[in-house]
Coordinates of C-alpha atoms in Angstrom, one line a residue:
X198 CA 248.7 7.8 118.1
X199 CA 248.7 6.5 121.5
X200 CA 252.6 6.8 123.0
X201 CA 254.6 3.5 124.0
X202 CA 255.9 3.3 127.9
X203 CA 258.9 4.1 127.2
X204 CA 258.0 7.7 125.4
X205 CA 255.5 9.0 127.6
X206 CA 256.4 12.1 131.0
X207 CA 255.7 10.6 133.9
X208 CA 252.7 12.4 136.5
X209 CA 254.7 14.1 138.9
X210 CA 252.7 17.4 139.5
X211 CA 250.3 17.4 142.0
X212 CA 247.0 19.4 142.9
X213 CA 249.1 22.3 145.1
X214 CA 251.8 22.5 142.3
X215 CA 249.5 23.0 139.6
X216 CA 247.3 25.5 141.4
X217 CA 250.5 27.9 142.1
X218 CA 251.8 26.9 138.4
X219 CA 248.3 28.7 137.0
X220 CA 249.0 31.4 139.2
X221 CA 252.9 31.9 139.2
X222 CA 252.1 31.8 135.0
X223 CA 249.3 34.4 135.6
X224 CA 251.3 36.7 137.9
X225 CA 253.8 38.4 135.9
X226 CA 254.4 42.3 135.5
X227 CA 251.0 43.2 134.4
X228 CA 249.8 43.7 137.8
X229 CA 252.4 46.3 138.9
X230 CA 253.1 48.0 135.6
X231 CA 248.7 48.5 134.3
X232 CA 247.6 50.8 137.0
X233 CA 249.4 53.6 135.6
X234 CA 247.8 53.3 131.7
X235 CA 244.6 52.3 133.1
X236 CA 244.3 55.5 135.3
X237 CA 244.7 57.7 132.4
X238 CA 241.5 56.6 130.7
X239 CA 239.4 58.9 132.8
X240 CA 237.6 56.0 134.2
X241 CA 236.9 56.0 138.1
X242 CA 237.7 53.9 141.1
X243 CA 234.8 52.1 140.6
X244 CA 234.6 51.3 137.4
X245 CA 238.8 50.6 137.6
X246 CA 237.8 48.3 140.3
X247 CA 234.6 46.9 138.2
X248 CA 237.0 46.1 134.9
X249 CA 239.4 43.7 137.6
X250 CA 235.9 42.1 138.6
X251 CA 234.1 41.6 135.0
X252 CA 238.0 40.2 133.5
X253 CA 237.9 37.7 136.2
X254 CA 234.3 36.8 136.0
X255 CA 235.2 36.4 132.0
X256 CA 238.2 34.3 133.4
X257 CA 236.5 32.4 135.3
X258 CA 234.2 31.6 132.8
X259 CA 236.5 30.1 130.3
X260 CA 238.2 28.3 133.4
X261 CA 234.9 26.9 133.7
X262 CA 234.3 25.8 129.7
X263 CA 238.4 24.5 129.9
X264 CA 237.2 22.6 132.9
X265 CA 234.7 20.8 130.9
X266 CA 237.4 20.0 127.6
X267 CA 239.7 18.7 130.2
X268 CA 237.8 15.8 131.0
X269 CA 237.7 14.5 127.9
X270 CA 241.8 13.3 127.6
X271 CA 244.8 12.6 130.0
X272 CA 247.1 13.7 127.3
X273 CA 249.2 16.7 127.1
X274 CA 248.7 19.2 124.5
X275 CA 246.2 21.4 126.4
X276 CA 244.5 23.8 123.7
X277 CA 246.2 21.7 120.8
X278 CA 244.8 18.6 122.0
X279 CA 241.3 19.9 122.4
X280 CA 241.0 21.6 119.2
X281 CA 242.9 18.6 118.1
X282 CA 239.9 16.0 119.4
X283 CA 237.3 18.2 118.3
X284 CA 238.1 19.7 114.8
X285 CA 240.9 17.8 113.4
X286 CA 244.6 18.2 112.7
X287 CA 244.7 21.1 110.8
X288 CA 242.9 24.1 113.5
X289 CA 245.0 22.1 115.7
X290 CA 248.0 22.4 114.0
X291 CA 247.8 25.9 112.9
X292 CA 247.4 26.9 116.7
X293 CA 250.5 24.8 118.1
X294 CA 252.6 26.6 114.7
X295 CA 251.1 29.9 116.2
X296 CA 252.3 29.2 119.8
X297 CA 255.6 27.9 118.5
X298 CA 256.9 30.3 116.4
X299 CA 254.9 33.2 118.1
X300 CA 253.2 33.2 120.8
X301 CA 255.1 30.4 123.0
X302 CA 258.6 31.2 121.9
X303 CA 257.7 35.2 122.2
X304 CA 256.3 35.7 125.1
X305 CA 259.8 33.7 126.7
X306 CA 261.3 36.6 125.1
X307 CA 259.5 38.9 126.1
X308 CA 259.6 37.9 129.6
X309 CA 263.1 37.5 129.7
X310 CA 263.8 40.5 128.4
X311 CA 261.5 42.1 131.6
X312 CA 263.2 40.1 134.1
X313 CA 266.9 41.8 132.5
X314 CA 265.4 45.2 131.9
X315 CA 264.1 44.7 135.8
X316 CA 268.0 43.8 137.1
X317 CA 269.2 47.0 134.9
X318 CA 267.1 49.6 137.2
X319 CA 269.1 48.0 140.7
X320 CA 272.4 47.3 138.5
X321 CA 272.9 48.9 135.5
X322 CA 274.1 46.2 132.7
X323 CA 277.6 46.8 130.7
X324 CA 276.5 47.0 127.0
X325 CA 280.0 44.9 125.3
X326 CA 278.7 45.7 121.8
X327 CA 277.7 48.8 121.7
X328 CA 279.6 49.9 118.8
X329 CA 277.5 47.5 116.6
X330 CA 274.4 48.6 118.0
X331 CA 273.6 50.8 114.8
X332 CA 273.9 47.5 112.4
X333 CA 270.1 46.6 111.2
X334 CA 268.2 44.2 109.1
X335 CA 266.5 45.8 106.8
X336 CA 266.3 48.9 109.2
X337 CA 264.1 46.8 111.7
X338 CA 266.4 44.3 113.2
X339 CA 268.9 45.5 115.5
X340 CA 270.4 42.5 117.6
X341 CA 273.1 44.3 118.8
X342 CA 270.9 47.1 120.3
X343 CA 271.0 46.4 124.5
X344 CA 273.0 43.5 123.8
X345 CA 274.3 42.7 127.7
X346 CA 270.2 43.2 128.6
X347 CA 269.9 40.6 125.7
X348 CA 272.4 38.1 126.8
X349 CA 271.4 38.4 130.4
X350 CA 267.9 37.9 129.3
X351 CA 269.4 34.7 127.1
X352 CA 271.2 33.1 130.4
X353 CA 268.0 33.7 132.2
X354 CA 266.1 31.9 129.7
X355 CA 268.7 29.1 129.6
X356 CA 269.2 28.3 133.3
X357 CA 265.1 27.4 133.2
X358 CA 265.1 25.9 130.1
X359 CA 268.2 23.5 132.1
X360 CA 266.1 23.2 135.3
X361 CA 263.3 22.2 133.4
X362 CA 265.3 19.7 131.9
X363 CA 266.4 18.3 134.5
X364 CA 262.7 17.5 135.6
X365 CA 259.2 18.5 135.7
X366 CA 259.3 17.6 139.8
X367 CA 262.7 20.1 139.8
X368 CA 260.0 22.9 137.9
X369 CA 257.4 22.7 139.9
X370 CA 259.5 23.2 143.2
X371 CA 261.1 26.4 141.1
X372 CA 257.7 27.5 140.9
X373 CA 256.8 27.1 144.0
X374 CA 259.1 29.1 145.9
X375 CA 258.6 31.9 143.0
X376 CA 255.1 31.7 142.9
X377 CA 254.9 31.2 147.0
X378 CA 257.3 34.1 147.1
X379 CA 255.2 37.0 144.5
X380 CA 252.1 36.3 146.3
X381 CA 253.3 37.2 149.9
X382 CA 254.9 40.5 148.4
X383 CA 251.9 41.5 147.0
X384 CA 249.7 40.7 149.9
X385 CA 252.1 43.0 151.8
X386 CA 251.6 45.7 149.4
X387 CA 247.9 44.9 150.4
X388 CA 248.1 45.4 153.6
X389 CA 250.2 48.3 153.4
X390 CA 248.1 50.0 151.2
X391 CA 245.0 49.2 152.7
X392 CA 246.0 50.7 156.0
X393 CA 247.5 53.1 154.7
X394 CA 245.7 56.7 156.4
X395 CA 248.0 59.9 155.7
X396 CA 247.6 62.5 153.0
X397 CA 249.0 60.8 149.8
X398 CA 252.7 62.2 149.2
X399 CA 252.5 64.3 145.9
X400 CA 253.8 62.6 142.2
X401 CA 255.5 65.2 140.5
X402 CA 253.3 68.1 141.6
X403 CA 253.1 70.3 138.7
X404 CA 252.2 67.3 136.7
X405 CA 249.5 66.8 139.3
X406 CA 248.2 70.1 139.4
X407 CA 246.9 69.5 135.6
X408 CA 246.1 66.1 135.8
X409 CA 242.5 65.8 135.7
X410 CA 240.2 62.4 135.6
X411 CA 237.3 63.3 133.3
X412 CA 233.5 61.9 133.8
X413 CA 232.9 60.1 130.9
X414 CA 229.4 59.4 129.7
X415 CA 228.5 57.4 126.4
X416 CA 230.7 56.5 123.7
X417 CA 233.6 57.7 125.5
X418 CA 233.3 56.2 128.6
X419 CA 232.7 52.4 126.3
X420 CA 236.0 52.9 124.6
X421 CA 237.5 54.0 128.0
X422 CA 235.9 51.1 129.6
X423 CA 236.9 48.3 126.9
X424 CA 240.3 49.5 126.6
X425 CA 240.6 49.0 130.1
X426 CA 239.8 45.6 129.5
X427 CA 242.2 44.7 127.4
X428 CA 244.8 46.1 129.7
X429 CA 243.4 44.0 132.1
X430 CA 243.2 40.8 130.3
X431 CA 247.1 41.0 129.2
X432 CA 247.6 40.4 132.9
X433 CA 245.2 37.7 133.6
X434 CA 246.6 36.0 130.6
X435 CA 248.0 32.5 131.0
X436 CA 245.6 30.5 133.3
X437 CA 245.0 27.8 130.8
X438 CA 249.1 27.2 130.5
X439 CA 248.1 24.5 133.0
X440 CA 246.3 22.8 130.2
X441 CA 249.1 21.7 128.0
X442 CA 251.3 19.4 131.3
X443 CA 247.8 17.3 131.7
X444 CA 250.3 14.6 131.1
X445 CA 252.5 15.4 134.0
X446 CA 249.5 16.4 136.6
X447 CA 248.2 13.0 138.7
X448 CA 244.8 12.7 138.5
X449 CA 244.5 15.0 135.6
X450 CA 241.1 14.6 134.9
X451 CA 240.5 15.9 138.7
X452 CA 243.0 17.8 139.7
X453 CA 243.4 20.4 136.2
X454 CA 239.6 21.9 135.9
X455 CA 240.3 22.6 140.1
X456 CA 244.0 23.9 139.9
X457 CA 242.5 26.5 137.4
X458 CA 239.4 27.4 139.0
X459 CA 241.5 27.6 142.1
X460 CA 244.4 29.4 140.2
X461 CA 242.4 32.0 138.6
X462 CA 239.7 33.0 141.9
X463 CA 243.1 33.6 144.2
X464 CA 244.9 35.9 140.8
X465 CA 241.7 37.9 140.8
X466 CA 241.1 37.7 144.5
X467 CA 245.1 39.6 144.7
X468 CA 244.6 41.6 141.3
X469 CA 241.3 43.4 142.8
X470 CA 242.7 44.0 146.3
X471 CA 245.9 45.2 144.9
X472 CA 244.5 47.9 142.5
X473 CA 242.2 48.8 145.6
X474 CA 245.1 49.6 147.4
X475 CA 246.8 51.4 145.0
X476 CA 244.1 54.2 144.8
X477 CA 243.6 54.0 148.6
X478 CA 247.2 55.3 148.5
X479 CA 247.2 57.8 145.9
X480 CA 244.7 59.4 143.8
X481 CA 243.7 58.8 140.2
X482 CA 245.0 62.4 139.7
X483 CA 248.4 61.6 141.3
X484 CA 248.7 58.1 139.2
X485 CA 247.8 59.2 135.9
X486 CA 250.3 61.9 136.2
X487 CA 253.1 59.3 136.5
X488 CA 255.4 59.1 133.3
X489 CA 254.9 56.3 131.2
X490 CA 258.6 54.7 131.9
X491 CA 257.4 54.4 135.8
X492 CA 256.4 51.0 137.3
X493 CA 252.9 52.3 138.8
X494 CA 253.2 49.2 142.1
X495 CA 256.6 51.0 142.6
X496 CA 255.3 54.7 143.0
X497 CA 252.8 53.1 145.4
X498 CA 255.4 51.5 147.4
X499 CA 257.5 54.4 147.1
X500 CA 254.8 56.7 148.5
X501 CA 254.4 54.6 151.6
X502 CA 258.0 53.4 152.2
X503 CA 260.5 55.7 150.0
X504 CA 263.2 54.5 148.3
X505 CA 263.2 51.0 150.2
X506 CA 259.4 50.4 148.9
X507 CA 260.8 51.4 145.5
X508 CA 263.7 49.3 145.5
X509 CA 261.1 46.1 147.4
X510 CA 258.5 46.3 143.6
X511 CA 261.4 45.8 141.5
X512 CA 262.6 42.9 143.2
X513 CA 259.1 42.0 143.5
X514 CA 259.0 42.1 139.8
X515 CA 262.5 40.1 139.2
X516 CA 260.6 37.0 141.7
X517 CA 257.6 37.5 139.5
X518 CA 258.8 38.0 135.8
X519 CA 261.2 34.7 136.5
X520 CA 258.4 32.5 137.9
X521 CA 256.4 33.2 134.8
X522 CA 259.2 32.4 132.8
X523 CA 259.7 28.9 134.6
X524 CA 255.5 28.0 134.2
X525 CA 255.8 29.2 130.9
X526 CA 259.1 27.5 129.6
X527 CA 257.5 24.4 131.4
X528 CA 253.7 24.1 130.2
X529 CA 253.8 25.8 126.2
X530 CA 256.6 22.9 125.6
X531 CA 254.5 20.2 125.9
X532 CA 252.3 21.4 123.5
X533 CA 254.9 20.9 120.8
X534 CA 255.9 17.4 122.4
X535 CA 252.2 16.6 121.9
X536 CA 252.1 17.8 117.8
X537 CA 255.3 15.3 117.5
X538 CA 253.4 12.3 118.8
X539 CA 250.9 12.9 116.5
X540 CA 253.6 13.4 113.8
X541 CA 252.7 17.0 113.0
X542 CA 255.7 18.5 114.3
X543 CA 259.5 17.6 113.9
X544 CA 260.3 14.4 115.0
X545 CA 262.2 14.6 117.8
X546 CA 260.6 16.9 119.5
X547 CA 258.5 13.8 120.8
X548 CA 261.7 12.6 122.6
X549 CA 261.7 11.9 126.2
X550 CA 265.0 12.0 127.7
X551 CA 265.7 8.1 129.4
X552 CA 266.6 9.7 132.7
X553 CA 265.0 12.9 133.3
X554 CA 261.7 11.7 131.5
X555 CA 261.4 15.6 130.0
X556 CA 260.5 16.4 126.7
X557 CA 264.0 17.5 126.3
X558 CA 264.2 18.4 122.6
X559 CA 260.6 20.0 122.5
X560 CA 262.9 22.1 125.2
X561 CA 266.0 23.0 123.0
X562 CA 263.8 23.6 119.6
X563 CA 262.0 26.2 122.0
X564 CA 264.9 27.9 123.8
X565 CA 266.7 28.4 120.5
X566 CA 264.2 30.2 118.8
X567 CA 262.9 32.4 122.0
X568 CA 266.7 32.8 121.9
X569 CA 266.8 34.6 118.6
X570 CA 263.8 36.2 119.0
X571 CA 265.1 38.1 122.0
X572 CA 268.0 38.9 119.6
X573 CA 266.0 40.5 117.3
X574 CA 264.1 42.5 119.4
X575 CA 261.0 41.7 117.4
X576 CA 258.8 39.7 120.2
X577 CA 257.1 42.8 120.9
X578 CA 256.0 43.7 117.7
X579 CA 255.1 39.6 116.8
X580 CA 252.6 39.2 120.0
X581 CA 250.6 42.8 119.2
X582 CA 250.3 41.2 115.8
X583 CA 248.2 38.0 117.1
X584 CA 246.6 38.9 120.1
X585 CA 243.4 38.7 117.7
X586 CA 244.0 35.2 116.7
X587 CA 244.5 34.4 120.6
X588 CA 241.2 35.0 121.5
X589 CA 239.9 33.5 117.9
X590 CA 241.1 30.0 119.9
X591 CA 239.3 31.1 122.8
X592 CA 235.9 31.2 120.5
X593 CA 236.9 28.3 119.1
X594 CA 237.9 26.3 122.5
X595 CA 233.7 27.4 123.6
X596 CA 232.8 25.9 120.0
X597 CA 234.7 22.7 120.6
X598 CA 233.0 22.2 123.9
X599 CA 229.6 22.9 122.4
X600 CA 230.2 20.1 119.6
X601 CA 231.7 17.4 121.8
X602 CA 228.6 18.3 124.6
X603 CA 225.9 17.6 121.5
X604 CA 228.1 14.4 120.4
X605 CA 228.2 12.9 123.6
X606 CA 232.0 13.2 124.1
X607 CA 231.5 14.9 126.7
X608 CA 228.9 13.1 129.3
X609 CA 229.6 15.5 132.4
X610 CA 227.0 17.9 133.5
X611 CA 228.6 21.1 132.9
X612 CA 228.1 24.4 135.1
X613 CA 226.6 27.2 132.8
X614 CA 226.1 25.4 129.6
X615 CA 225.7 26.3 127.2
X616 CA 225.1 30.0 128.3
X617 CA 228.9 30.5 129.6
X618 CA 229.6 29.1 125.8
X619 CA 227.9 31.9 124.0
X620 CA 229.2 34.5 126.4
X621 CA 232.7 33.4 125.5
X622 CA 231.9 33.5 121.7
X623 CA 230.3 36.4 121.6
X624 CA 233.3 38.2 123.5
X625 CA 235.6 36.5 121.5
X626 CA 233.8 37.7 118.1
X627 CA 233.5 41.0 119.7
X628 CA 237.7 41.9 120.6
X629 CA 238.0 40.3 117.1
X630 CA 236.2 42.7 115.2
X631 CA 236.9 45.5 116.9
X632 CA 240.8 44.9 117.0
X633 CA 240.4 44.3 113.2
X634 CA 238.5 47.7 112.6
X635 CA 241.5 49.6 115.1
X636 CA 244.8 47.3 113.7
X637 CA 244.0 46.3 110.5
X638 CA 247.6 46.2 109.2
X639 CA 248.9 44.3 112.3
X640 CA 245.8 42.0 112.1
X641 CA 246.5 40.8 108.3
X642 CA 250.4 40.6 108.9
X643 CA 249.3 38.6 111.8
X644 CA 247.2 36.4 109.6
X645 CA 249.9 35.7 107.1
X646 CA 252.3 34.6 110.2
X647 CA 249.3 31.8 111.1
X648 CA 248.9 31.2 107.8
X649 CA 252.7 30.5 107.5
X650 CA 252.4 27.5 108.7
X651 CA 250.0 25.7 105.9
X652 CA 253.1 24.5 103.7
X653 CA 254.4 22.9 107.0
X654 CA 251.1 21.5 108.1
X655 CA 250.8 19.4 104.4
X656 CA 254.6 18.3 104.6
X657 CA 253.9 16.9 108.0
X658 CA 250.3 15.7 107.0
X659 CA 252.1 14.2 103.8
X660 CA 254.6 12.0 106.2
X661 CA 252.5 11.4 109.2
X662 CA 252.3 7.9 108.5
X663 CA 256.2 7.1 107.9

């Protein structure tokens, strides 16, 4: 279905905007909160250092096989459109229902919450309901549980959803000066602790004492090693956000494939250096000693600067956590605008407001649900459940590229192909089995949540032509 003038985002997002929006999205917490779990596998520096690499090579990879969808439409949709083009409505649909009512709408939650739970360590955050806080559903719910974290978190989520609103021109300058703004705070933290020369200033010294980082050999040091993976792809999640505003981005066909590769070689260029300079400035010893409620950039910081290099992270983290928001607010609601054109989604949500020329109640339908699911508290719970069927899309993204190459959809010469294709698969296949094997109850309910979305997929395929 091919939209009319008068319902279509206008290309407003150039080459530099797009490159900082794939790595403001990328950037969030991961990178100052991961060094602390990852330094109690027993793995060292090296192979710390070597897991950054190899998730950025992996990255980069996929950035490369995205690069190679991309050139096949203009439109916006990003993952949703591909899959879309190459398999048909209904892979397609079941992955925008995933990213609406889960993934999308939960990691705005989730990252709302982190940017309120982040204010509440500089000033702590009057709870007004309180006295409810013990009232559940069904023992599991509690919405009135850190309810002034939760409404700050809502506002948060609010004033972005307005800004974007407003404008996709207005988002992009938001991210911007967010994105502009994480990346010279963490190249100081760089700098810092790569110069940094003097004895390490002890972490809870007892702790210390008895903190010792194993050599691993074998079996152990694999499941060391892969876990550390998967720690380090949470934070390199996001790069192919991007993806879903190709209708907003001039020169799309251009200027996406480089904004990612771009996006994704200066995150993994920062997350390397960074996690270099946190062991150049304390120990594995000394960091996997730190309690688990302790942001491990901010025990860094606080090592080299004291309280003021303590009090510079979290700030850090507020600029970072809210920049994500923005990229994220902005690029997974397109995705639904894109499922209403094609009449496999509620109507509306294919709106474009007459001014603004935003997908405005794609916007809304978003916001309201992140909205409760920051009330319920449940985001948490909902993305562990379908990190599996995140990188089943990834396998399937490699697939579609495969099938449209061998069609002739896709005329391009492509770097790596198909070899980069079958790497991707292969990995993908791997994390899915194993995360079946280790989660098996959080991988079916995750399943039936997908699968949710069948009954809606035939009412919308039963009135797609009305």
């Amino acid at each position: 279905m091919k939209p009319s003038n008068e319902n279509t985002l206008v290309r407003a997002i150039g080459l530099f905007t797009a490159t900082l929006l794939v790595a403001g999205i990328m950037i969030g917490s991961g990178v100052f909160k991961k060094i602390i779990p990852i330094a109690q596998t027993g793995l060292t520096e090296t192979w710390i250092l070597a897991a950054w690499v190899l998730a950025g090579v992996i990255t980069m990879l996929s950035a490369f096989n995205l690069s190679g969808l991309a050139s096949m439409t203009e439109e916006s949709g990003g993952v949703y459109e591909y899959l879309r083009i190459a398999f048909g409505n209904f892979y397609s649909f079941l992955f925008g229902w995933t990213d609406f009512t889960i993934i999308g709408s939960a990691s705005v939650a989730a990252l709302g919450f982190i940017f309120a739970q982040t204010i509440n360590t500089l000033v702590p955050i009057p709870n007004p309901l309180q006295h409810w806080a013990h009232i559940s559903i069904g023992n599991f719910i509690f919405p009135f549980a850190d309810a002034g974290i939760k409404l700050l978190a809502i506002c948060a989520i609010g004033m972005l959803t307005f800004v974007n609103y407003r404008g996709v021109k207005e988002s992009g300058v938001v991210s911007n000066i967010f994105t502009s703004a994480k990346m010279a705070g963490i190249l100081f933290l760089i700098v810092l602790g790569i110069l940094y020369v003097s004895p390490p200033v002890p972490v809870q010294p007892a702790a210390v004492a008895g903190a010792v980082v194993s050599h691993l050999e074998g079996g152990a040091f694999l499941s060391a090693f892969f876990m550390t993976m998967l720690s380090v792809f949470w934070a390199y999640d996001g790069w192919l956000d991007i993806a879903a505003i190709t209708g907003e981005i001039k020169n799309p066909k251009r200027n996406v494939p480089l904004a990612i590769l771009i996006g994704v070689s200066m995150a993994t260029g920062l997350y390397v250096l960074v996690n270099y300079a946190y062991m150049n400035v304390l120990s594995l010893s000394a960091l996997a000693a730190v309690g688990e409620n302790e942001i491990g950039a901010a025990v860094v910081a606080s090592a080299i600067l004291g309280n003021a290099g303590k009090t510079m992270i979290i700030v850090l983290i507020m600029v970072s956590v809210f920049g994500s928001l923005n990229g994220v607010i902005l690029s997974h609601t397109r995705i639904y605008f894109r499922m209403a054109q094609e009449n496999y989604f509620f109507k509306k949500a294919a709106n474009v407001h007459p001014r603004h020329r935003t997908p405005h109640m794609a916007l809304l339908y978003m916001m309201v649900w992140s909205c409760l699911l920051v009330m319920s508290g449940s985001f948490e719970i909902l993305t562990d459940m379908v990190i599996f069927a995140t990188f089943l899309f990834y396998g399937l993204l490699a697939l579609a590229l495969v099938k449209m190459k061998r069609a002739g959809k896709i005329k391009a010469n492509l770097i790596g192909y198909p070899v980069i294709q079958i790497i991707i698969m292969l990995f993908s296949l791997t994390l899915i089995i194993n995360t079946i094997v280790s989660q098996p109850k959080q991988c079916l309910t995750g399943l039936l949540l997908i699968l949710s979305g069948v009954p809606f997929y035939l009412y919308f395929k039963k009135n797609e032509h009305r």
